[in-house]
PDB file of C-alpha atoms in Angstrom:
ATOM      1  CA  UNK A 158      14.329 143.597 103.043  1.00  0.00           C
ATOM      2  CA  UNK A 159      14.415 143.099 106.235  1.00  0.00           C
ATOM      3  CA  UNK A 160      14.802 139.547 105.048  1.00  0.00           C
ATOM      4  CA  UNK A 161      17.179 140.757 102.316  1.00  0.00           C
ATOM      5  CA  UNK A 162      19.984 142.458 105.641  1.00  0.00           C
ATOM      6  CA  UNK A 163      18.798 139.346 107.988  1.00  0.00           C
ATOM      7  CA  UNK A 164      20.450 137.271 104.488  1.00  0.00           C
ATOM      8  CA  UNK A 165      23.310 139.273 104.389  1.00  0.00           C
ATOM      9  CA  UNK A 166      24.105 139.253 107.938  1.00  0.00           C
ATOM     10  CA  UNK A 167      24.096 135.524 108.324  1.00  0.00           C
ATOM     11  CA  UNK A 168      26.534 135.367 105.183  1.00  0.00           C
ATOM     12  CA  UNK A 169      28.806 137.313 106.446  1.00  0.00           C
ATOM     13  CA  UNK A 170      28.422 134.919 109.876  1.00  0.00           C
ATOM     14  CA  UNK A 171      28.942 132.178 107.311  1.00  0.00           C
ATOM     15  CA  UNK A 172      31.557 132.850 105.925  1.00  0.00           C
ATOM     16  CA  UNK A 173      33.674 134.637 108.483  1.00  0.00           C
ATOM     17  CA  UNK A 174      32.672 131.406 110.666  1.00  0.00           C
ATOM     18  CA  UNK A 175      34.242 128.478 108.128  1.00  0.00           C
ATOM     19  CA  UNK A 176      38.123 126.855 108.447  1.00  0.00           C
ATOM     20  CA  UNK A 177      40.644 128.399 106.238  1.00  0.00           C
ATOM     21  CA  UNK A 178      44.155 126.365 105.363  1.00  0.00           C
ATOM     22  CA  UNK A 179      46.826 128.355 105.671  1.00  0.00           C
ATOM     23  CA  UNK A 180      47.235 130.880 103.061  1.00  0.00           C
ATOM     24  CA  UNK A 181      50.850 131.667 100.641  1.00  0.00           C
ATOM     25  CA  UNK A 182      49.468 134.084  98.281  1.00  0.00           C
ATOM     26  CA  UNK A 183      52.183 136.708  98.718  1.00  0.00           C
ATOM     27  CA  UNK A 184      54.764 134.935 100.885  1.00  0.00           C
ATOM     28  CA  UNK A 185      58.563 134.694 101.178  1.00  0.00           C
ATOM     29  CA  UNK A 186      59.817 132.314 104.069  1.00  0.00           C
ATOM     30  CA  UNK A 187      57.077 132.060 106.804  1.00  0.00           C
ATOM     31  CA  UNK A 188      55.855 135.648 105.783  1.00  0.00           C
ATOM     32  CA  UNK A 189      52.047 135.826 104.329  1.00  0.00           C
ATOM     33  CA  UNK A 190      52.131 139.347 103.151  1.00  0.00           C
ATOM     34  CA  UNK A 191      48.530 140.972 102.003  1.00  0.00           C
ATOM     35  CA  UNK A 192      47.940 143.004  99.022  1.00  0.00           C
ATOM     36  CA  UNK A 193      46.874 146.613 100.861  1.00  0.00           C
ATOM     37  CA  UNK A 194      44.775 149.737  99.895  1.00  0.00           C
ATOM     38  CA  UNK A 195      47.013 152.375  99.425  1.00  0.00           C
ATOM     39  CA  UNK A 196      51.369 150.981  99.387  1.00  0.00           C
ATOM     40  CA  UNK A 197      51.169 148.456  96.510  1.00  0.00           C
ATOM     41  CA  UNK A 198      53.144 145.109  97.570  1.00  0.00           C
ATOM     42  CA  UNK A 199      56.062 143.823  96.595  1.00  0.00           C
ATOM     43  CA  UNK A 200      54.576 140.299  94.564  1.00  0.00           C
ATOM     44  CA  UNK A 201      53.571 139.750  91.371  1.00  0.00           C
ATOM     45  CA  UNK A 202      50.519 137.716  91.370  1.00  0.00           C
ATOM     46  CA  UNK A 203      46.622 136.411  89.824  1.00  0.00           C
ATOM     47  CA  UNK A 204      45.055 138.411  91.697  1.00  0.00           C
ATOM     48  CA  UNK A 205      41.646 141.599  91.158  1.00  0.00           C
ATOM     49  CA  UNK A 206      40.349 144.418  93.343  1.00  0.00           C
ATOM     50  CA  UNK A 207      36.705 143.336  92.537  1.00  0.00           C
ATOM     51  CA  UNK A 208      36.437 146.985  93.730  1.00  0.00           C
ATOM     52  CA  UNK A 209      37.858 149.783  95.673  1.00  0.00           C
ATOM     53  CA  UNK A 210      35.759 152.779  97.179  1.00  0.00           C
ATOM     54  CA  UNK A 211      37.111 155.875  98.752  1.00  0.00           C
ATOM     55  CA  UNK A 212      35.347 158.797  99.787  1.00  0.00           C
ATOM     56  CA  UNK A 213      37.078 161.331 101.323  1.00  0.00           C
ATOM     57  CA  UNK A 214      35.102 165.642 102.408  1.00  0.00           C
ATOM     58  CA  UNK A 215      37.398 168.760 101.590  1.00  0.00           C
ATOM     59  CA  UNK A 216      40.521 167.148  98.948  1.00  0.00           C
ATOM     60  CA  UNK A 217      41.479 170.509  98.782  1.00  0.00           C
ATOM     61  CA  UNK A 218      42.705 172.507 101.510  1.00  0.00           C
ATOM     62  CA  UNK A 219      43.476 175.382  99.244  1.00  0.00           C
ATOM     63  CA  UNK A 220      39.992 175.476  97.610  1.00  0.00           C
ATOM     64  CA  UNK A 221      36.823 175.345 100.170  1.00  0.00           C
ATOM     65  CA  UNK A 222      34.118 175.308  97.432  1.00  0.00           C
ATOM     66  CA  UNK A 223      35.563 171.553  96.276  1.00  0.00           C
ATOM     67  CA  UNK A 224      33.384 170.064  98.710  1.00  0.00           C
ATOM     68  CA  UNK A 225      33.612 165.767  98.320  1.00  0.00           C
ATOM     69  CA  UNK A 226      36.146 163.459  96.296  1.00  0.00           C
ATOM     70  CA  UNK A 227      35.179 159.606  95.501  1.00  0.00           C
ATOM     71  CA  UNK A 228      36.750 157.542  93.627  1.00  0.00           C
ATOM     72  CA  UNK A 229      35.673 154.354  92.181  1.00  0.00           C
ATOM     73  CA  UNK A 230      38.535 151.726  91.361  1.00  0.00           C
ATOM     74  CA  UNK A 231      39.174 148.265  89.536  1.00  0.00           C
ATOM     75  CA  UNK A 232      42.013 146.304  88.481  1.00  0.00           C
ATOM     76  CA  UNK A 233      43.563 143.037  88.188  1.00  0.00           C
ATOM     77  CA  UNK A 234      47.149 141.510  87.052  1.00  0.00           C
ATOM     78  CA  UNK A 235      48.295 138.260  85.780  1.00  0.00           C
ATOM     79  CA  UNK A 236      51.925 136.515  86.647  1.00  0.00           C
ATOM     80  CA  UNK A 237      53.236 135.919  83.103  1.00  0.00           C
ATOM     81  CA  UNK A 238      56.011 133.958  84.962  1.00  0.00           C
ATOM     82  CA  UNK A 239      57.621 133.612  88.487  1.00  0.00           C
ATOM     83  CA  UNK A 240      59.276 136.532  88.762  1.00  0.00           C
ATOM     84  CA  UNK A 241      57.065 138.907  85.894  1.00  0.00           C
ATOM     85  CA  UNK A 242      53.351 140.040  86.142  1.00  0.00           C
ATOM     86  CA  UNK A 243      50.482 142.666  84.558  1.00  0.00           C
ATOM     87  CA  UNK A 244      48.506 145.333  85.918  1.00  0.00           C
ATOM     88  CA  UNK A 245      45.953 146.924  84.770  1.00  0.00           C
ATOM     89  CA  UNK A 246      43.812 149.777  86.467  1.00  0.00           C
ATOM     90  CA  UNK A 247      40.501 151.760  85.513  1.00  0.00           C
ATOM     91  CA  UNK A 248      39.003 154.090  88.553  1.00  0.00           C
ATOM     92  CA  UNK A 249      35.752 156.432  88.174  1.00  0.00           C
ATOM     93  CA  UNK A 250      36.362 159.592  89.756  1.00  0.00           C
ATOM     94  CA  UNK A 251      33.455 162.002  91.140  1.00  0.00           C
ATOM     95  CA  UNK A 252      33.909 165.927  92.306  1.00  0.00           C
ATOM     96  CA  UNK A 253      31.347 167.749  94.215  1.00  0.00           C
ATOM     97  CA  UNK A 254      31.831 171.714  94.339  1.00  0.00           C
ATOM     98  CA  UNK A 255      29.582 173.921  96.656  1.00  0.00           C
ATOM     99  CA  UNK A 256      27.595 175.840  94.593  1.00  0.00           C
ATOM    100  CA  UNK A 257      28.917 174.426  91.082  1.00  0.00           C
ATOM    101  CA  UNK A 258      27.449 171.177  89.113  1.00  0.00           C
ATOM    102  CA  UNK A 259      30.281 167.711  90.376  1.00  0.00           C
ATOM    103  CA  UNK A 260      32.389 166.643  87.775  1.00  0.00           C
ATOM    104  CA  UNK A 261      32.755 163.265  87.273  1.00  0.00           C
ATOM    105  CA  UNK A 262      33.990 160.381  85.017  1.00  0.00           C
ATOM    106  CA  UNK A 263      36.512 157.976  83.998  1.00  0.00           C
ATOM    107  CA  UNK A 264      40.536 158.622  84.507  1.00  0.00           C
ATOM    108  CA  UNK A 265      42.984 157.564  82.916  1.00  0.00           C
ATOM    109  CA  UNK A 266      43.804 153.794  82.384  1.00  0.00           C
ATOM    110  CA  UNK A 267      46.933 152.298  83.919  1.00  0.00           C
ATOM    111  CA  UNK A 268      49.241 149.844  82.677  1.00  0.00           C
ATOM    112  CA  UNK A 269      52.260 148.120  84.942  1.00  0.00           C
ATOM    113  CA  UNK A 270      54.856 145.251  84.432  1.00  0.00           C
ATOM    114  CA  UNK A 271      56.267 144.020  87.849  1.00  0.00           C
ATOM    115  CA  UNK A 272      59.569 142.434  87.944  1.00  0.00           C
ATOM    116  CA  UNK A 273      60.875 140.505  91.422  1.00  0.00           C
ATOM    117  CA  UNK A 274      64.319 141.407  92.175  1.00  0.00           C
ATOM    118  CA  UNK A 275      65.540 139.602  94.697  1.00  0.00           C
ATOM    119  CA  UNK A 276      63.800 137.571  97.901  1.00  0.00           C
ATOM    120  CA  UNK A 277      65.723 136.209 100.784  1.00  0.00           C
ATOM    121  CA  UNK A 278      63.055 133.117 102.699  1.00  0.00           C
ATOM    122  CA  UNK A 279      64.990 132.504 105.688  1.00  0.00           C
ATOM    123  CA  UNK A 280      65.535 136.068 106.376  1.00  0.00           C
ATOM    124  CA  UNK A 281      61.934 137.004 105.340  1.00  0.00           C
ATOM    125  CA  UNK A 282      62.621 139.976 102.577  1.00  0.00           C
ATOM    126  CA  UNK A 283      61.602 141.235  98.912  1.00  0.00           C
ATOM    127  CA  UNK A 284      62.533 143.642  96.748  1.00  0.00           C
ATOM    128  CA  UNK A 285      60.853 144.660  93.162  1.00  0.00           C
ATOM    129  CA  UNK A 286      60.732 147.103  90.780  1.00  0.00           C
ATOM    130  CA  UNK A 287      57.576 148.460  88.119  1.00  0.00           C
ATOM    131  CA  UNK A 288      57.011 150.593  85.572  1.00  0.00           C
ATOM    132  CA  UNK A 289      53.987 152.383  85.534  1.00  0.00           C
ATOM    133  CA  UNK A 290      51.753 154.018  82.658  1.00  0.00           C
ATOM    134  CA  UNK A 291      49.238 156.237  83.119  1.00  0.00           C
ATOM    135  CA  UNK A 292      47.752 156.430  79.348  1.00  0.00           C
ATOM    136  CA  UNK A 293      46.761 159.860  78.677  1.00  0.00           C
ATOM    137  CA  UNK A 294      43.581 160.635  76.599  1.00  0.00           C
ATOM    138  CA  UNK A 295      42.058 156.802  77.507  1.00  0.00           C
ATOM    139  CA  UNK A 296      39.973 158.432  80.675  1.00  0.00           C
ATOM    140  CA  UNK A 297      37.067 161.202  80.828  1.00  0.00           C
ATOM    141  CA  UNK A 298      38.765 164.572  79.512  1.00  0.00           C
ATOM    142  CA  UNK A 299      37.591 166.269  82.574  1.00  0.00           C
ATOM    143  CA  UNK A 300      38.978 164.612  85.413  1.00  0.00           C
ATOM    144  CA  UNK A 301      42.087 162.773  83.616  1.00  0.00           C
ATOM    145  CA  UNK A 302      44.982 164.034  82.067  1.00  0.00           C
ATOM    146  CA  UNK A 303      45.072 164.370  78.581  1.00  0.00           C
ATOM    147  CA  UNK A 304      49.213 162.995  78.298  1.00  0.00           C
ATOM    148  CA  UNK A 305      50.809 159.705  79.600  1.00  0.00           C
ATOM    149  CA  UNK A 306      52.500 160.017  83.442  1.00  0.00           C
ATOM    150  CA  UNK A 307      55.464 157.483  83.298  1.00  0.00           C
ATOM    151  CA  UNK A 308      56.768 156.336  87.008  1.00  0.00           C
ATOM    152  CA  UNK A 309      59.700 153.808  87.590  1.00  0.00           C
ATOM    153  CA  UNK A 310      58.836 151.969  91.150  1.00  0.00           C
ATOM    154  CA  UNK A 311      60.769 149.619  93.811  1.00  0.00           C
ATOM    155  CA  UNK A 312      58.994 147.636  96.308  1.00  0.00           C
ATOM    156  CA  UNK A 313      60.084 146.074  99.527  1.00  0.00           C
ATOM    157  CA  UNK A 314      58.776 143.568 102.413  1.00  0.00           C
ATOM    158  CA  UNK A 315      60.464 142.826 105.396  1.00  0.00           C
ATOM    159  CA  UNK A 316      59.141 140.274 108.144  1.00  0.00           C
ATOM    160  CA  UNK A 317      60.771 140.568 111.250  1.00  0.00           C
ATOM    161  CA  UNK A 318      60.464 136.787 112.461  1.00  0.00           C
ATOM    162  CA  UNK A 319      64.135 136.520 112.546  1.00  0.00           C
ATOM    163  CA  UNK A 320      63.763 138.520 115.610  1.00  0.00           C
ATOM    164  CA  UNK A 321      65.607 136.686 119.301  1.00  0.00           C
ATOM    165  CA  UNK A 322      63.274 134.392 121.482  1.00  0.00           C
ATOM    166  CA  UNK A 323      63.007 137.649 124.011  1.00  0.00           C
ATOM    167  CA  UNK A 324      61.660 139.482 121.202  1.00  0.00           C
ATOM    168  CA  UNK A 325      59.070 136.979 119.948  1.00  0.00           C
ATOM    169  CA  UNK A 326      56.025 138.373 120.293  1.00  0.00           C
ATOM    170  CA  UNK A 327      57.614 141.698 118.229  1.00  0.00           C
ATOM    171  CA  UNK A 328      57.740 139.010 115.028  1.00  0.00           C
ATOM    172  CA  UNK A 329      54.688 139.121 113.485  1.00  0.00           C
ATOM    173  CA  UNK A 330      55.554 142.992 112.410  1.00  0.00           C
ATOM    174  CA  UNK A 331      56.135 143.127 109.051  1.00  0.00           C
ATOM    175  CA  UNK A 332      57.062 146.471 107.055  1.00  0.00           C
ATOM    176  CA  UNK A 333      55.966 147.389 103.377  1.00  0.00           C
ATOM    177  CA  UNK A 334      57.503 150.024 101.465  1.00  0.00           C
ATOM    178  CA  UNK A 335      57.258 151.796  97.762  1.00  0.00           C
ATOM    179  CA  UNK A 336      58.727 154.746  96.034  1.00  0.00           C
ATOM    180  CA  UNK A 337      58.136 155.476  92.136  1.00  0.00           C
ATOM    181  CA  UNK A 338      59.218 159.345  90.384  1.00  0.00           C
ATOM    182  CA  UNK A 339      56.197 160.343  88.399  1.00  0.00           C
ATOM    183  CA  UNK A 340      57.349 161.909  85.242  1.00  0.00           C
ATOM    184  CA  UNK A 341      54.707 163.301  82.540  1.00  0.00           C
ATOM    185  CA  UNK A 342      54.652 163.199  79.003  1.00  0.00           C
ATOM    186  CA  UNK A 343      54.361 166.366  77.349  1.00  0.00           C
ATOM    187  CA  UNK A 344      55.872 169.296  76.975  1.00  0.00           C
ATOM    188  CA  UNK A 345      52.788 171.125  78.480  1.00  0.00           C
ATOM    189  CA  UNK A 346      51.426 172.119  75.295  1.00  0.00           C
ATOM    190  CA  UNK A 347      49.101 169.266  75.134  1.00  0.00           C
ATOM    191  CA  UNK A 348      47.607 170.457  78.211  1.00  0.00           C
ATOM    192  CA  UNK A 349      46.966 174.081  77.631  1.00  0.00           C
ATOM    193  CA  UNK A 350      49.772 175.207  79.537  1.00  0.00           C
ATOM    194  CA  UNK A 351      48.786 174.430  82.803  1.00  0.00           C
ATOM    195  CA  UNK A 352      50.378 172.900  86.030  1.00  0.00           C
ATOM    196  CA  UNK A 353      52.082 169.815  85.047  1.00  0.00           C
ATOM    197  CA  UNK A 354      55.452 168.604  87.536  1.00  0.00           C
ATOM    198  CA  UNK A 355      56.928 165.415  88.551  1.00  0.00           C
ATOM    199  CA  UNK A 356      56.565 164.184  91.505  1.00  0.00           C
ATOM    200  CA  UNK A 357      58.233 162.112  93.907  1.00  0.00           C
ATOM    201  CA  UNK A 358      55.402 159.389  95.426  1.00  0.00           C
ATOM    202  CA  UNK A 359      56.666 157.214  98.226  1.00  0.00           C
ATOM    203  CA  UNK A 360      54.798 155.517 101.205  1.00  0.00           C
ATOM    204  CA  UNK A 361      55.138 152.579 104.126  1.00  0.00           C
ATOM    205  CA  UNK A 362      52.881 149.904 105.426  1.00  0.00           C
ATOM    206  CA  UNK A 363      53.122 148.948 109.207  1.00  0.00           C
ATOM    207  CA  UNK A 364      51.003 145.696 109.713  1.00  0.00           C
ATOM    208  CA  UNK A 365      50.529 142.868 112.876  1.00  0.00           C
ATOM    209  CA  UNK A 366      49.787 139.355 111.407  1.00  0.00           C
ATOM    210  CA  UNK A 367      47.250 137.982 113.654  1.00  0.00           C
ATOM    211  CA  UNK A 368      48.019 134.371 111.791  1.00  0.00           C
ATOM    212  CA  UNK A 369      51.389 134.476 111.859  1.00  0.00           C
ATOM    213  CA  UNK A 370      51.675 135.089 115.879  1.00  0.00           C
ATOM    214  CA  UNK A 371      48.732 131.913 115.942  1.00  0.00           C
ATOM    215  CA  UNK A 372      51.060 129.717 114.063  1.00  0.00           C
ATOM    216  CA  UNK A 373      54.266 130.323 114.104  1.00  0.00           C
ATOM    217  CA  UNK A 374      54.723 132.542 117.651  1.00  0.00           C
ATOM    218  CA  UNK A 375      52.057 131.521 119.607  1.00  0.00           C
ATOM    219  CA  UNK A 376      48.877 130.372 119.504  1.00  0.00           C
ATOM    220  CA  UNK A 377      47.355 132.524 122.351  1.00  0.00           C
ATOM    221  CA  UNK A 378      43.711 130.794 121.093  1.00  0.00           C
ATOM    222  CA  UNK A 379      42.312 134.138 119.012  1.00  0.00           C
ATOM    223  CA  UNK A 380      38.227 133.232 117.788  1.00  0.00           C
ATOM    224  CA  UNK A 381      37.410 134.042 114.282  1.00  0.00           C
ATOM    225  CA  UNK A 382      37.287 136.567 112.687  1.00  0.00           C
ATOM    226  CA  UNK A 383      40.353 137.837 114.495  1.00  0.00           C
ATOM    227  CA  UNK A 384      42.384 135.262 114.094  1.00  0.00           C
ATOM    228  CA  UNK A 385      42.477 136.318 110.537  1.00  0.00           C
ATOM    229  CA  UNK A 386      42.753 139.984 110.722  1.00  0.00           C
ATOM    230  CA  UNK A 387      45.609 142.365 110.178  1.00  0.00           C
ATOM    231  CA  UNK A 388      45.753 145.830 111.135  1.00  0.00           C
ATOM    232  CA  UNK A 389      47.688 148.217 110.075  1.00  0.00           C
ATOM    233  CA  UNK A 390      48.705 151.824 109.300  1.00  0.00           C
ATOM    234  CA  UNK A 391      49.860 152.447 105.960  1.00  0.00           C
ATOM    235  CA  UNK A 392      51.138 156.687 105.094  1.00  0.00           C
ATOM    236  CA  UNK A 393      51.287 157.775 101.640  1.00  0.00           C
ATOM    237  CA  UNK A 394      53.208 160.724 101.022  1.00  0.00           C
ATOM    238  CA  UNK A 395      52.975 163.415  97.391  1.00  0.00           C
ATOM    239  CA  UNK A 396      56.229 165.713  96.498  1.00  0.00           C
ATOM    240  CA  UNK A 397      55.924 167.759  93.402  1.00  0.00           C
ATOM    241  CA  UNK A 398      59.830 168.334  92.249  1.00  0.00           C
ATOM    242  CA  UNK A 399      59.679 171.255  90.343  1.00  0.00           C
ATOM    243  CA  UNK A 400      57.074 173.431  88.978  1.00  0.00           C
ATOM    244  CA  UNK A 401      54.854 176.137  91.396  1.00  0.00           C
ATOM    245  CA  UNK A 402      54.135 173.499  94.412  1.00  0.00           C
ATOM    246  CA  UNK A 403      57.632 172.288  94.604  1.00  0.00           C
ATOM    247  CA  UNK A 404      58.157 174.124  97.872  1.00  0.00           C
ATOM    248  CA  UNK A 405      55.037 173.002  99.345  1.00  0.00           C
ATOM    249  CA  UNK A 406      54.643 170.510 102.028  1.00  0.00           C
ATOM    250  CA  UNK A 407      54.250 166.688 100.349  1.00  0.00           C
ATOM    251  CA  UNK A 408      50.371 165.449 101.252  1.00  0.00           C
ATOM    252  CA  UNK A 409      51.097 163.560 103.278  1.00  0.00           C
ATOM    253  CA  UNK A 410      47.856 161.142 105.081  1.00  0.00           C
ATOM    254  CA  UNK A 411      47.777 158.185 106.838  1.00  0.00           C
ATOM    255  CA  UNK A 412      45.551 155.168 106.556  1.00  0.00           C
ATOM    256  CA  UNK A 413      45.224 153.302 110.004  1.00  0.00           C
ATOM    257  CA  UNK A 414      42.352 150.117 109.512  1.00  0.00           C
ATOM    258  CA  UNK A 415      42.090 146.352 108.804  1.00  0.00           C
ATOM    259  CA  UNK A 416      42.403 143.882 106.672  1.00  0.00           C
ATOM    260  CA  UNK A 417      40.325 139.842 106.967  1.00  0.00           C
ATOM    261  CA  UNK A 418      41.715 136.982 104.935  1.00  0.00           C
ATOM    262  CA  UNK A 419      39.564 134.567 103.930  1.00  0.00           C
ATOM    263  CA  UNK A 420      40.502 131.634 101.129  1.00  0.00           C
ATOM    264  CA  UNK A 421      39.601 133.225  97.758  1.00  0.00           C
ATOM    265  CA  UNK A 422      38.768 136.898  99.163  1.00  0.00           C
ATOM    266  CA  UNK A 423      40.305 139.615 101.008  1.00  0.00           C
ATOM    267  CA  UNK A 424      38.463 142.358 102.545  1.00  0.00           C
ATOM    268  CA  UNK A 425      40.212 146.014 103.713  1.00  0.00           C
ATOM    269  CA  UNK A 426      38.886 148.704 105.682  1.00  0.00           C
ATOM    270  CA  UNK A 427      40.562 152.046 106.391  1.00  0.00           C
ATOM    271  CA  UNK A 428      40.373 155.507 107.760  1.00  0.00           C
ATOM    272  CA  UNK A 429      42.017 158.543 105.691  1.00  0.00           C
ATOM    273  CA  UNK A 430      43.502 160.176 107.705  1.00  0.00           C
ATOM    274  CA  UNK A 431      45.766 164.138 106.633  1.00  0.00           C
ATOM    275  CA  UNK A 432      48.537 164.152 108.496  1.00  0.00           C
ATOM    276  CA  UNK A 433      49.609 167.855 107.539  1.00  0.00           C
ATOM    277  CA  UNK A 434      48.449 171.487 105.832  1.00  0.00           C
ATOM    278  CA  UNK A 435      48.628 169.922 102.632  1.00  0.00           C
ATOM    279  CA  UNK A 436      45.787 167.549 103.489  1.00  0.00           C
ATOM    280  CA  UNK A 437      43.749 169.723 105.759  1.00  0.00           C
ATOM    281  CA  UNK A 438      41.710 168.286 108.528  1.00  0.00           C
ATOM    282  CA  UNK A 439      38.487 166.310 106.978  1.00  0.00           C
ATOM    283  CA  UNK A 440      38.394 162.088 107.714  1.00  0.00           C
ATOM    284  CA  UNK A 441      37.918 159.780 105.018  1.00  0.00           C
ATOM    285  CA  UNK A 442      37.327 156.514 104.245  1.00  0.00           C
ATOM    286  CA  UNK A 443      38.181 153.195 102.008  1.00  0.00           C
ATOM    287  CA  UNK A 444      37.451 149.896 101.640  1.00  0.00           C
ATOM    288  CA  UNK A 445      38.180 147.040  99.056  1.00  0.00           C
ATOM    289  CA  UNK A 446      36.848 143.512  97.918  1.00  0.00           C
ATOM    290  CA  UNK A 447      39.933 141.662  96.460  1.00  0.00           C
ATOM    291  CA  UNK A 448      40.300 138.381  94.688  1.00  0.00           C
ATOM    292  CA  UNK A 449      42.600 135.718  94.698  1.00  0.00           C
ATOM    293  CA  UNK A 450      41.501 134.987  91.290  1.00  0.00           C
ATOM    294  CA  UNK A 451      44.446 131.578  91.023  1.00  0.00           C
ATOM    295  CA  UNK A 452      41.652 129.664  94.225  1.00  0.00           C
ATOM    296  CA  UNK A 453      39.630 130.948  92.396  1.00  0.00           C
ATOM    297  CA  UNK A 454      39.539 129.628  89.242  1.00  0.00           C
ATOM    298  CA  UNK A 455      43.354 127.272  89.310  1.00  0.00           C
ATOM    299  CA  UNK A 456      43.117 125.678  86.005  1.00  0.00           C
ATOM    300  CA  UNK A 457      43.326 129.175  84.220  1.00  0.00           C
ATOM    301  CA  UNK A 458      44.810 131.097  86.418  1.00  0.00           C
ATOM    302  CA  UNK A 459      47.928 129.062  87.867  1.00  0.00           C
ATOM    303  CA  UNK A 460      49.576 129.082  84.558  1.00  0.00           C
ATOM    304  CA  UNK A 461      52.124 131.223  83.031  1.00  0.00           C
ATOM    305  CA  UNK A 462      51.462 132.289  79.033  1.00  0.00           C
ATOM    306  CA  UNK A 463      54.139 130.255  77.497  1.00  0.00           C
ATOM    307  CA  UNK A 464      52.235 127.160  79.656  1.00  0.00           C
ATOM    308  CA  UNK A 465      54.170 126.497  82.773  1.00  0.00           C
ATOM    309  CA  UNK A 466      52.334 125.588  85.911  1.00  0.00           C
ATOM    310  CA  UNK A 467      54.024 128.844  88.702  1.00  0.00           C
ATOM    311  CA  UNK A 468      50.769 126.542  90.962  1.00  0.00           C
ATOM    312  CA  UNK A 469      48.444 128.415  93.651  1.00  0.00           C
ATOM    313  CA  UNK A 470      49.393 130.938  95.400  1.00  0.00           C
ATOM    314  CA  UNK A 471      47.285 129.894  98.783  1.00  0.00           C
ATOM    315  CA  UNK A 472      48.103 126.591  99.962  1.00  0.00           C
ATOM    316  CA  UNK A 473      46.006 123.783  99.933  1.00  0.00           C
TER     317      UNK A 473
END
């Protein structure tokens, strides 16, 4: 066990100390936008969520017996053209209860088609849209909905790179956002007549890119791994707009944490912080291991299905 732990520590230290090229994954203008854990980024890309994990105690303040929620997730996305992409994701859920057996199983398979609407490299601005399908009946019956939910989404990303010289140290800041309307496709009979509702899901991310600071503002000599670390905070909100819960406060969370960006992979760690009565007072944690597939296998993932060479999303 000691040798295994020592080998793991040495591997992590070696990985974080390696020189890395300038990134181009999720780029508009000079701005690199990373993959974030909660708010989806506004890009199409060849990438994979190798493993995501979330640990949240007392996820339902109104149900004191629901003591813990855990989520394991994976996902993959592929560019079909330069502006059109396809995304697939799956999750395994485990909920623990005081005085009762745990409930666990696979959530419904999720499929999304995303399209880039507009890009302005000069202003580091991008917008996109997607249509998401949570396919009812594809998951474990005890933890997933028997009906399909359709969610049209809008996304944006904006970098502060065009601020004046007097505000140069604010240029590494960037924001991204996402908003969508989740509409269950059911007449209620397939859900046993229990509650289901349309909900407005939205969120945004604020981040400070130290790579942008070092490369395009001023090299202040940050050592590794801090020179490739992006501190950020994400926010998410879910508001039912019909059904019995429509007058309650939105389920709201903040996710402060950081990302580390490597040549072919990205690591993310965030706290899960409830910010209103609808989400309680217990703080959780989540992490993500994310891969840039086009840099791992460029002969496969830098081409569209028609054979067009799209190029890597990371500059060499």
